[in-house]
Amino acid sequence: MNKLSTTLLLAISINTPCLAQSTGSNHSQWQQYFEQLADYDDIEDNNMENLYERLCELETSPINLNTATDDDLKQLSFLSYTQIEELTEYLDRYSPLQSLGELSMIQSLDPVRLQLLRHFVYIGEEKKAEQFPTINNILKYGKHELVGTVTVPFYNRKGDRNGYLGYKYKHWVRYTFKYGQHVQIGITGTQDAGEPFFAGKNTMGYDHYAYYAVIRKLGRIKTLALGQYKIRLGMGLVMNTGFSLGKTTSLVFSTPTNTITPNSSRSDAYYLQGTAATLALGKHTDITAFASYRKIDATLNDDGSIRTLLHTGYHRTISEMQRKHNSAQWTTGAALRWRNYGFHIGANAIYTAYNRELRPNTSQLFRKYDPAGKSFYNGSINYGYISHWLNINGETAVNNEGAIATLNSVSLKANSSLTLTAIQRFYSYRYYSLFGSSFSDGGKVQNESGIYLGASWMPLSRLSILAYSDYAYFPWARYTAALASQSWDNMVQTTYSLSNRLALSARYRLRLRQQNHTDANSEKTLIDKTEHRARLSLAYTGTHWTAKTQFDGAYTVFPSNIKDKPNSRGGMIMQTVSYIQDAITITANIGYFHTQDYNSRLYAYERGTLYSFNFPMFYGKGMRGAMFVRGSIGKNIIIIGKVGATKYFDRDVISSSYQQIDSSWKTDMDLQVKWKF
């Protein structure tokens, strides 16, 4: 099987002529920066994957700086609020720009951001009175994109033999039509391994379809979305179906407020379905309104009420298929926003109703204050001020129980090389929002208070430092702690450019958290869990060759008197090498990992297919290897192949239940074709 995988990949690389200049190297550059910021909390919550997909979308539809609006620039989430403000002012004063090199005049744009901008913006013609394009121009000059991907596993799971309703292959297809920033139409069909295809209840083929049509800049209509979409209001306390920034990304990324984006995700969760629009009421005021009705998955109680809302999207077994779309959700809301002289203020309200009553199992302490009933509403006020050196943002929300949540942040640009950030949050344990997602340590906008202090510093032209310290207190029980608990999280990351081609990066994270433990008297108490995580990497970037050597380590410590919780150590070394020549990109990586158990698990980034952010997890003892090949045929066709294999030395069976593989090997192959026409 491994020989077959290698043969197929070699066939792709040999038979793909070098007829066009590939964008693979450029794409790799911003990917490398992006993966440096990934933390395992963000990875496990899929925050990085959602942000990554959004940047991939932006890369395919870059922004013309000479016609860009304020809302356009806010899509550049890798810029801070201050950098966006300075970029906006520079464009107002000096537009039209003649080259991207002029952006180096903006002091707050460091060399990394200047390089990133080149992948997402361009200098085009200036059209001060830009009109919405005619139907003829849209049809004539619009761009089509068709992507198809299949994952082939070279093994059988237990469920593949008996239990799953479909075959073992995973595949998806996506069609997109775009006309600049004005029109975007698309549909995505996706199939997880084990789900029936054109069989059973999936008579329409794929298990999940995402479809949308989005129009922007149509007179007073800033954005109009039909079909499936994602929306974020304020800072996300009442509504955010997109991504949330983590503790590291909060130092270098920004999140625009009151945004409507199409849902092209392959996930059958965290989106709305219906219509949404943002309209300009005046020069400084706009309103956003939306309405959504969709079927959802849920586990039901014996009386037909909803016990748990499900977000996995898996429909592989009879029981999973029975839960598919067995309930319905209706959501509507509106937001009013005013901006002027750097100040902004907004009011947000949403209402949600279900066709069945939500009745969670409140005998579990951590679920005692979960939402219960058939209808819910949330309201909030968000506010802030942005200038060249100061950025203030905040939101205060209330739910139908009268419980409060508030989040406030201050970012101060102390000088050209140092930016300080502070974030305060208070989320009552009685507060809940069915669509809330924002900055937190516990992963929910509920049952948490905390303060976060961070810094982004470039003391030398070749040295950059990111650091934060975050304290959180949980006044009520949570999933892993039956009593009030606390957490303290600290991280420092440095990157030093030894030369124009060689960079050394180091990261250390110390996290202290409390969790459940049952003592000798069968009483539940809390014990301290201390995690040490470190990473050291050396990266080389040449004209055609790039290489990266990375060491990761984890050490989890429990109190010495707790005999059933042994300390856990783990380490991993990974070597990655890439070769880029015209239309061909080849990347290979190999690594060895050895951890004592799941508590010392480790993650490593792997180059993958388009629109997929790959950060596989490893624990136990074994090796991981992968080969990635990307080739272009002319300017319109991209072919990608990847083979990845993991060999475990400490087990003969991988995973459990229906996912069980009766082997110490796990090998997968991804094949993808992208056609632009």
XYZ file of C-alpha atoms in Angstrom:
677
model
C 0.000 0.000 0.000
C 2.815 2.401 0.793
C 4.371 1.619 -2.604
C 1.052 2.397 -4.289
C 0.796 5.738 -2.464
C 4.316 6.742 -3.442
C 3.756 5.709 -7.060
C 0.622 7.846 -7.355
C 2.362 10.909 -5.920
C 5.353 10.473 -8.203
C 3.002 10.191 -11.150
C 1.455 13.528 -10.241
C 4.821 15.259 -10.012
C 6.301 13.669 -13.164
C 3.278 14.203 -15.406
C 2.587 17.799 -14.355
C 4.415 20.128 -16.752
C 5.976 23.325 -15.456
C 3.869 25.636 -17.592
C 3.060 28.354 -15.078
C 4.513 30.153 -12.132
C 3.099 28.496 -9.028
C 1.804 30.431 -6.108
C 2.824 27.585 -3.844
C 5.859 29.382 -2.424
C 3.905 32.533 -1.614
C 1.165 30.498 -0.007
C 3.747 28.655 2.035
C 5.206 31.901 3.389
C 2.017 33.126 5.034
C 1.196 29.580 6.138
C 4.504 29.353 7.983
C 3.782 32.552 9.892
C 0.261 31.376 10.659
C 1.290 27.994 12.063
C 3.881 29.641 14.333
C 0.998 31.253 16.230
C -1.021 28.057 16.657
C -1.538 26.898 20.220
C -3.042 23.560 21.081
C -6.114 25.156 22.727
C -6.970 26.928 19.467
C -6.305 23.756 17.488
C -8.606 21.614 19.639
C -11.363 24.255 19.444
C -10.959 24.573 15.635
C -10.408 28.330 15.981
C -7.242 28.281 13.896
C -8.924 26.181 11.206
C -11.777 28.689 10.838
C -9.391 31.645 10.682
C -7.142 29.779 8.244
C -10.053 29.048 5.900
C -11.042 32.704 5.944
C -7.519 33.760 4.932
C -7.545 31.166 2.144
C -10.750 32.725 0.825
C -9.222 36.197 0.986
C -6.121 35.014 -0.871
C -8.265 33.978 -3.838
C -10.035 37.388 -3.876
C -7.373 39.973 -2.954
C -8.352 43.532 -2.104
C -7.587 46.442 -4.436
C -6.118 49.028 -2.065
C -7.006 51.893 -4.398
C -10.735 51.131 -4.085
C -10.776 49.526 -0.620
C -13.365 50.645 1.913
C -12.974 50.555 5.678
C -14.952 47.299 5.796
C -12.660 45.783 3.134
C -9.549 46.532 5.176
C -11.086 44.989 8.279
C -11.011 41.638 6.478
C -7.206 41.750 6.898
C -7.433 40.104 10.299
C -3.658 39.641 10.604
C -3.433 43.420 11.072
C -4.107 44.971 14.465
C -6.829 47.581 14.888
C -4.161 50.281 15.072
C -2.496 49.076 11.871
C -5.833 49.056 10.051
C -6.509 52.603 11.279
C -3.120 53.844 10.048
C -3.499 52.024 6.734
C -6.935 53.611 6.228
C -5.582 57.090 6.935
C -2.594 56.560 4.624
C -4.860 55.464 1.760
C -7.158 58.448 2.289
C -4.198 60.817 2.148
C -1.994 59.332 -0.580
C -4.284 57.252 -2.810
C -3.907 56.187 -5.558
C -0.908 54.072 -4.675
C 1.529 53.134 -7.409
C 3.160 50.141 -5.702
C 2.936 48.052 -2.548
C 6.385 49.348 -1.597
C 4.752 52.601 -0.506
C 3.226 50.778 2.474
C 6.662 50.675 4.103
C 6.034 54.338 4.968
C 3.459 53.224 7.560
C 5.499 52.941 10.753
C 3.278 50.407 12.521
C 3.575 47.878 9.673
C 6.476 45.635 10.627
C 8.333 43.568 7.977
C 6.202 40.465 8.682
C 2.913 42.312 8.074
C 4.303 43.949 4.942
C 5.145 40.520 3.542
C 1.736 39.121 4.513
C -0.072 42.002 2.808
C 1.446 41.054 -0.542
C -0.598 37.841 -0.545
C -3.972 39.468 0.148
C -3.947 42.916 -1.519
C -2.913 44.416 -4.844
C -2.609 47.826 -6.511
C -5.303 48.249 -9.153
C -7.003 51.094 -10.956
C -8.534 53.864 -8.903
C -12.293 54.178 -9.195
C -13.466 56.869 -6.827
C -17.107 56.525 -7.837
C -17.099 52.758 -8.103
C -20.415 51.413 -9.385
C -21.878 47.984 -8.880
C -20.997 45.957 -11.984
C -23.601 45.137 -14.610
C -24.979 41.617 -14.982
C -23.175 41.310 -18.319
C -19.816 42.223 -16.755
C -20.400 39.864 -13.835
C -21.141 36.956 -16.174
C -18.329 37.886 -18.577
C -15.525 38.596 -16.131
C -16.523 36.534 -13.113
C -14.200 33.713 -12.066
C -15.219 30.116 -11.490
C -13.452 27.665 -9.209
C -14.121 23.961 -8.797
C -12.302 21.918 -6.138
C -12.595 18.199 -5.513
C -10.848 16.271 -2.733
C -10.823 12.624 -1.671
C -9.139 10.945 1.310
C -8.243 7.280 0.871
C -7.402 5.307 4.046
C -5.175 2.257 3.573
C -6.788 0.450 6.498
C -10.185 -0.660 7.734
C -11.812 0.546 10.926
C -14.059 -1.696 12.966
C -17.026 0.373 11.807
C -16.038 -0.071 8.157
C -16.459 -3.823 8.583
C -19.651 -3.669 10.615
C -21.384 -0.584 11.982
C -20.968 2.295 9.548
C -23.657 2.924 6.952
C -21.261 4.042 4.218
C -17.824 3.327 2.793
C -14.501 4.344 4.330
C -13.607 7.147 1.908
C -13.974 10.816 2.767
C -14.526 13.317 -0.031
C -15.875 16.772 -0.746
C -16.447 19.066 -3.701
C -16.799 22.852 -3.832
C -17.863 25.239 -6.578
C -17.366 29.010 -6.229
C -18.186 31.917 -8.528
C -16.667 35.311 -7.716
C -16.609 38.777 -9.177
C -14.057 40.721 -7.131
C -15.437 41.800 -3.786
C -18.940 42.322 -5.203
C -20.422 38.880 -5.873
C -19.750 35.453 -4.423
C -21.854 32.350 -5.015
C -20.945 28.854 -3.966
C -21.934 25.372 -2.911
C -19.974 22.751 -0.973
C -20.880 19.089 -0.614
C -19.050 17.014 1.977
C -18.966 13.390 3.048
C -17.251 12.022 6.165
C -15.844 8.501 6.184
C -18.575 6.020 7.072
C -21.502 8.187 5.955
C -23.838 6.901 3.205
C -23.549 8.523 -0.233
C -26.673 8.465 -2.417
C -28.005 5.867 -0.005
C -30.261 5.642 3.033
C -31.420 9.081 4.174
C -28.754 10.794 2.015
C -30.780 10.492 -1.178
C -29.364 13.824 -2.418
C -25.819 12.474 -2.406
C -23.611 14.233 0.120
C -24.382 14.167 3.826
C -24.029 17.947 4.125
C -24.341 20.841 1.685
C -23.274 24.432 2.315
C -24.672 26.935 -0.195
C -24.749 30.707 -0.348
C -24.968 33.855 -2.440
C -23.376 37.073 -1.169
C -23.548 40.563 -2.713
C -21.490 43.496 -1.453
C -21.384 47.247 -2.151
C -24.781 47.466 -3.859
C -25.718 51.074 -3.111
C -26.673 51.323 0.550
C -26.495 47.557 0.872
C -23.043 46.848 2.273
C -23.595 43.095 2.430
C -26.501 40.846 1.498
C -26.325 37.107 2.143
C -28.757 34.405 1.063
C -28.488 30.750 2.020
C -25.957 29.773 4.678
C -23.804 32.389 6.365
C -21.766 33.191 9.460
C -22.222 36.343 11.490
C -20.406 38.121 14.287
C -21.877 40.960 16.352
C -19.818 43.110 18.691
C -17.141 41.060 20.426
C -19.086 37.822 20.143
C -20.850 37.665 23.530
C -24.307 37.259 21.982
C -23.527 36.155 18.417
C -20.433 34.716 16.785
C -20.622 31.707 14.481
C -17.150 32.363 13.060
C -13.779 32.220 14.773
C -12.584 33.593 18.113
C -9.052 34.719 18.802
C -6.961 32.721 21.242
C -4.402 33.977 23.709
C -1.495 34.101 21.264
C -3.444 35.261 18.224
C -5.022 38.079 20.270
C -1.592 39.752 20.258
C -1.297 39.890 16.465
C -4.772 39.461 14.944
C -7.978 41.491 15.023
C -11.636 40.534 14.597
C -14.005 42.875 12.735
C -17.417 43.527 14.308
C -20.841 43.136 12.696
C -19.552 41.034 9.816
C -21.490 38.711 7.529
C -19.498 36.047 5.689
C -20.608 33.106 3.533
C -20.562 29.631 5.014
C -18.388 27.480 2.779
C -17.306 25.294 5.694
C -17.456 21.510 5.536
C -18.782 21.438 9.101
C -22.490 20.830 9.692
C -22.533 23.219 12.647
C -22.010 26.843 13.683
C -23.779 28.561 10.809
C -27.124 30.245 10.126
C -29.430 29.637 7.182
C -31.732 32.189 5.639
C -30.884 35.800 4.923
C -28.746 38.546 6.454
C -27.943 42.091 5.411
C -26.000 45.157 6.493
C -27.368 48.503 5.264
C -25.823 51.951 5.518
C -28.320 54.316 7.176
C -25.908 57.213 6.865
C -22.240 58.033 6.561
C -21.491 56.846 10.084
C -24.400 54.513 10.884
C -25.383 51.088 9.638
C -27.785 48.351 10.644
C -27.416 44.584 10.409
C -30.423 42.262 10.459
C -30.747 38.533 9.923
C -33.232 35.673 10.053
C -32.447 31.967 10.085
C -34.302 28.662 10.120
C -32.461 25.357 9.986
C -32.651 21.748 11.055
C -30.186 20.665 13.757
C -28.943 17.467 15.408
C -29.792 16.668 19.022
C -29.985 13.841 21.524
C -33.514 13.565 22.880
C -34.989 12.653 26.229
C -37.722 9.991 26.506
C -40.408 12.707 26.415
C -39.071 14.134 23.120
C -37.343 17.170 24.622
C -33.740 18.047 23.743
C -31.097 16.809 26.164
C -27.997 17.892 24.205
C -27.427 19.983 21.086
C -24.921 18.183 18.834
C -22.240 19.872 16.706
C -20.144 16.930 15.435
C -21.958 16.567 12.111
C -21.280 12.801 12.030
C -24.004 10.545 10.588
C -22.180 7.236 10.222
C -24.245 4.840 12.317
C -27.953 4.141 12.665
C -28.131 6.060 15.967
C -26.195 9.035 14.554
C -28.447 9.100 11.488
C -31.555 9.035 13.701
C -30.317 12.222 15.365
C -29.722 13.972 12.036
C -31.925 17.057 11.747
C -34.393 15.731 14.327
C -34.985 19.246 15.688
C -35.404 22.758 14.316
C -33.990 26.136 15.305
C -35.300 29.609 14.468
C -33.048 32.645 15.033
C -33.436 36.324 14.250
C -31.653 39.465 15.373
C -30.441 42.951 14.577
C -27.550 45.267 15.369
C -27.198 49.028 15.087
C -23.703 50.534 14.832
C -22.374 54.125 14.822
C -18.763 55.127 14.084
C -17.094 58.535 13.928
C -13.832 60.200 14.990
C -12.442 56.856 16.120
C -15.376 56.153 18.452
C -17.872 53.371 17.868
C -20.933 52.147 19.726
C -23.482 49.494 18.874
C -26.566 47.747 20.185
C -27.254 44.058 19.470
C -30.218 41.761 20.074
C -30.992 38.169 19.078
C -33.918 35.809 19.631
C -33.805 32.012 19.296
C -36.590 29.438 19.485
C -36.712 25.645 19.114
C -39.496 23.301 18.059
C -38.659 21.156 21.087
C -37.972 22.178 24.665
C -34.326 22.193 25.794
C -34.113 20.083 28.945
C -30.455 19.310 29.808
C -29.422 16.806 32.462
C -29.022 19.265 35.341
C -28.131 16.472 37.777
C -24.628 16.982 36.382
C -23.382 20.031 38.270
C -21.576 21.559 35.300
C -24.870 21.539 33.339
C -27.008 23.098 36.077
C -27.081 26.496 34.360
C -27.251 25.307 30.753
C -30.076 26.958 28.764
C -33.472 25.346 29.358
C -36.784 26.113 27.677
C -37.990 26.737 24.115
C -37.164 30.402 23.499
C -34.194 32.598 24.453
C -32.978 36.115 23.861
C -29.776 38.052 24.409
C -28.962 41.734 24.134
C -25.748 43.720 24.387
C -24.036 47.041 23.897
C -20.564 47.179 22.384
C -18.324 50.234 22.440
C -14.801 51.385 21.766
C -12.268 53.916 20.550
C -9.396 53.511 18.073
C -6.496 55.877 17.461
C -2.880 55.524 16.313
C -1.674 54.562 19.770
C -4.769 53.415 21.702
C -7.422 50.808 20.985
C -10.335 50.236 23.396
C -13.042 47.641 22.773
C -15.776 46.279 24.974
C -19.158 44.604 25.110
C -21.643 44.061 27.923
C -24.446 41.531 27.409
C -27.498 40.220 29.245
C -29.633 37.117 28.671
C -33.302 36.400 29.355
C -32.423 35.304 32.912
C -30.973 38.743 33.651
C -27.417 37.366 33.924
C -24.546 39.525 32.693
C -21.383 38.973 30.674
C -18.841 41.668 29.907
C -15.575 41.689 27.964
C -13.246 44.693 27.733
C -9.863 45.094 26.087
C -7.241 47.842 25.877
C -4.311 47.824 23.479
C -1.642 50.484 23.910
C 1.083 51.163 21.374
C 3.792 52.316 23.781
C 6.245 52.991 20.948
C 6.976 51.799 17.422
C 8.244 48.423 18.663
C 6.101 47.657 21.735
C 2.359 47.027 22.009
C 0.708 46.147 25.324
C -2.673 44.425 25.601
C -5.026 43.880 28.543
C -8.291 41.906 28.412
C -10.786 41.664 31.258
C -13.811 39.384 31.210
C -16.650 38.531 33.576
C -19.059 35.827 32.428
C -21.690 34.976 35.045
C -22.275 31.273 35.582
C -25.959 32.012 34.905
C -25.222 33.731 31.594
C -25.548 31.736 28.407
C -25.770 32.516 24.737
C -26.524 29.773 22.250
C -24.288 31.496 19.675
C -21.782 33.274 21.917
C -18.080 32.702 21.297
C -15.331 35.023 22.452
C -12.095 35.266 24.407
C -11.993 32.737 27.258
C -9.881 30.122 29.019
C -12.660 27.576 29.518
C -13.955 27.654 25.935
C -17.373 29.147 26.803
C -18.851 32.585 27.402
C -20.093 31.393 30.786
C -18.833 30.772 34.325
C -15.519 32.630 34.058
C -13.783 35.758 35.282
C -10.273 36.679 34.359
C -7.570 39.146 33.405
C -5.127 38.784 30.528
C -1.944 40.814 30.043
C 0.050 40.501 26.831
C 2.868 42.158 24.928
C 4.180 42.188 21.381
C 7.708 43.588 21.296
C 10.388 43.962 18.658
C 13.414 45.281 20.595
C 15.716 44.617 17.625
C 15.065 44.535 13.907
C 15.777 40.796 13.885
C 14.151 39.895 17.215
C 10.431 39.672 18.016
C 8.849 38.612 21.307
C 5.260 37.622 22.124
C 4.258 37.039 25.738
C 1.129 36.821 27.868
C -0.083 35.933 31.341
C -3.729 35.013 31.912
C -5.545 34.293 35.171
C -9.059 32.800 35.172
C -11.471 31.929 37.960
C -14.463 29.595 37.520
C -17.011 30.221 40.316
C -19.214 27.227 39.432
C -18.507 23.613 38.508
C -17.213 22.915 35.001
C -16.717 19.691 33.033
C -13.471 18.634 34.734
C -13.942 20.361 38.101
C -16.907 19.779 40.427
C -16.012 22.787 42.599
C -15.000 26.387 42.034
C -11.557 26.361 40.414
C -8.891 28.544 38.861
C -6.299 28.585 36.100
C -3.087 30.503 35.419
C -1.615 30.422 31.932
C 1.703 31.960 30.804
C 3.548 31.942 27.480
C 6.609 33.558 25.910
C 7.674 33.119 22.291
C 10.729 34.612 20.627
C 11.853 34.617 17.001
C 15.340 35.724 15.995
C 16.467 36.098 12.392
C 20.045 34.884 12.270
C 20.211 36.021 8.633
C 17.862 36.739 5.753
C 17.453 32.995 5.287
C 17.811 31.539 8.786
C 15.437 32.045 11.740
C 15.461 30.583 15.255
C 12.225 30.396 17.244
C 11.588 29.315 20.843
C 8.384 29.013 22.857
C 7.667 28.088 26.468
C 4.260 27.763 28.089
C 3.425 27.190 31.765
C -0.174 26.429 32.660
C -1.598 25.633 36.103
C -5.165 24.340 36.285
C -7.320 22.551 38.851
C -9.254 19.374 38.123
C -11.286 16.656 39.832
C -9.779 13.960 42.007
C -11.431 11.356 44.227
C -9.507 10.802 47.455
C -9.196 7.680 49.609
C -12.477 8.525 51.375
C -14.335 8.667 48.011
C -14.756 12.418 48.339
C -14.266 14.695 45.364
C -11.550 17.284 45.736
C -9.534 19.444 43.383
C -5.865 18.919 42.593
C -3.409 21.081 40.684
C -2.376 20.075 37.193
C 0.747 21.867 35.941
C 1.704 21.733 32.275
C 5.072 22.712 30.831
C 5.263 22.903 27.035
C 8.260 24.007 24.995
C 9.169 24.290 21.324
C 12.454 25.097 19.610
C 12.720 25.392 15.836
C 15.307 26.397 13.268
C 14.013 27.363 9.815
C 15.891 27.950 6.569
C 14.315 29.696 3.566
C 16.196 29.634 0.271
C 15.337 30.379 -3.335
C 14.115 26.864 -4.023
C 14.747 24.971 -0.789
C 13.216 25.477 2.651
C 13.861 23.373 5.733
C 12.712 23.344 9.331
C 13.898 21.337 12.324
C 11.567 21.398 15.298
C 11.781 20.013 18.843
C 8.664 19.827 21.055
C 8.439 18.843 24.676
C 5.667 18.449 27.261
C 5.792 17.735 30.978
C 2.603 17.441 33.049
C 2.977 17.413 36.836
C 0.484 16.370 39.522
C 0.928 16.645 43.322
C 3.418 14.093 44.619
C 0.931 12.580 47.087
C -1.527 11.647 44.306
C -0.510 8.108 43.390
C -3.101 7.472 40.664
C -2.030 10.579 38.701
C 1.573 10.009 37.634
C 3.580 12.763 36.002
C 3.719 12.606 32.241
C 6.597 13.478 29.908
C 6.769 13.607 26.162
C 8.943 14.793 23.312
C 8.969 14.963 19.536
C 11.471 15.895 16.848
C 10.221 16.771 13.370
C 12.187 17.537 10.200
C 10.504 19.214 7.222
C 12.082 19.907 3.819
C 10.461 21.625 0.826
C 11.540 22.156 -2.773
C 9.846 24.774 -4.955
C 10.583 25.146 -8.646
C 8.202 27.002 -10.945
C 4.918 25.042 -10.882
C 6.102 22.201 -8.640
C 6.175 22.123 -4.836
C 7.351 19.053 -2.935
C 7.335 18.886 0.868
C 8.400 15.944 3.014
C 8.446 15.622 6.784
C 9.420 12.886 9.193
C 9.248 12.847 12.964
C 9.671 10.697 16.041
C 7.479 11.117 19.129
C 7.534 9.512 22.562
C 5.056 10.549 25.250
C 3.982 8.668 28.367
C 0.239 9.258 27.912
C -2.435 11.633 26.612
C -1.545 14.341 29.161
C 1.749 14.936 27.359
C 0.259 14.851 23.846
C 1.948 16.928 21.165
C 0.974 18.576 17.888
C 2.916 19.220 14.692
C 1.903 21.183 11.599
C 1.760 19.397 8.242
C 1.311 20.868 4.792
C -2.039 19.695 3.431
C -4.605 20.208 0.715
C -6.193 23.580 0.011
C -8.625 24.952 2.618
C -7.472 22.413 5.226
C -5.364 23.302 8.263
C -3.532 20.161 9.392
C -2.203 19.872 12.939
C -2.300 16.134 13.836
C -1.981 15.060 17.477
C 0.471 12.432 18.722
C 0.855 10.519 21.964
C 2.467 7.222 22.805
C 5.576 6.071 20.951
C 5.991 6.101 17.195
C 7.014 7.836 13.994
C 5.177 10.068 11.546
C 6.056 10.720 7.924
C 4.306 12.575 5.109
C 4.955 13.668 1.546
C 3.122 16.518 -0.186
C 3.259 17.274 -3.931
C 1.627 20.226 -5.641
C 1.745 20.868 -9.376
C 0.137 23.282 -11.839
C -1.025 22.600 -15.366
C -1.086 25.954 -17.085
C -2.656 28.749 -15.093
C -5.946 27.067 -14.362
C -5.400 23.607 -12.901
C -3.708 22.675 -9.636
C -3.207 19.036 -8.610
C -2.239 18.134 -5.049
C -1.354 14.780 -3.557
C -0.362 13.893 -0.019
C 0.477 10.623 1.713
C 0.854 10.470 5.482
C 1.736 7.430 7.599
C 1.999 6.928 11.364
C 3.692 3.895 12.894
C 3.164 3.150 16.604
C 5.752 1.141 18.512
C 3.736 0.759 21.716
C 0.471 -0.710 20.430
C -0.991 -3.171 17.955
C -4.422 -1.538 17.946
C -5.126 2.134 17.192
C -8.151 3.936 18.685
C -11.259 2.155 19.992
C -14.931 1.407 19.347
C -15.960 1.795 15.678
C -12.781 3.786 14.971
C -10.543 0.868 16.021
C -7.798 -0.110 13.561
C -6.300 -3.567 14.105
C -2.787 -2.520 13.171
C 0.111 -0.414 14.405
C 0.146 1.444 11.044
C -2.186 4.229 9.931
C -1.699 5.472 6.349
C -3.902 7.926 4.432
C -3.701 9.537 1.008
C -5.306 12.850 -0.031
C -5.847 13.759 -3.671
C -7.165 17.153 -4.765
C -7.822 18.931 -8.064
C -8.586 22.644 -8.363
C -9.825 24.061 -11.672
C -10.154 27.815 -12.246
C -12.045 28.913 -15.340
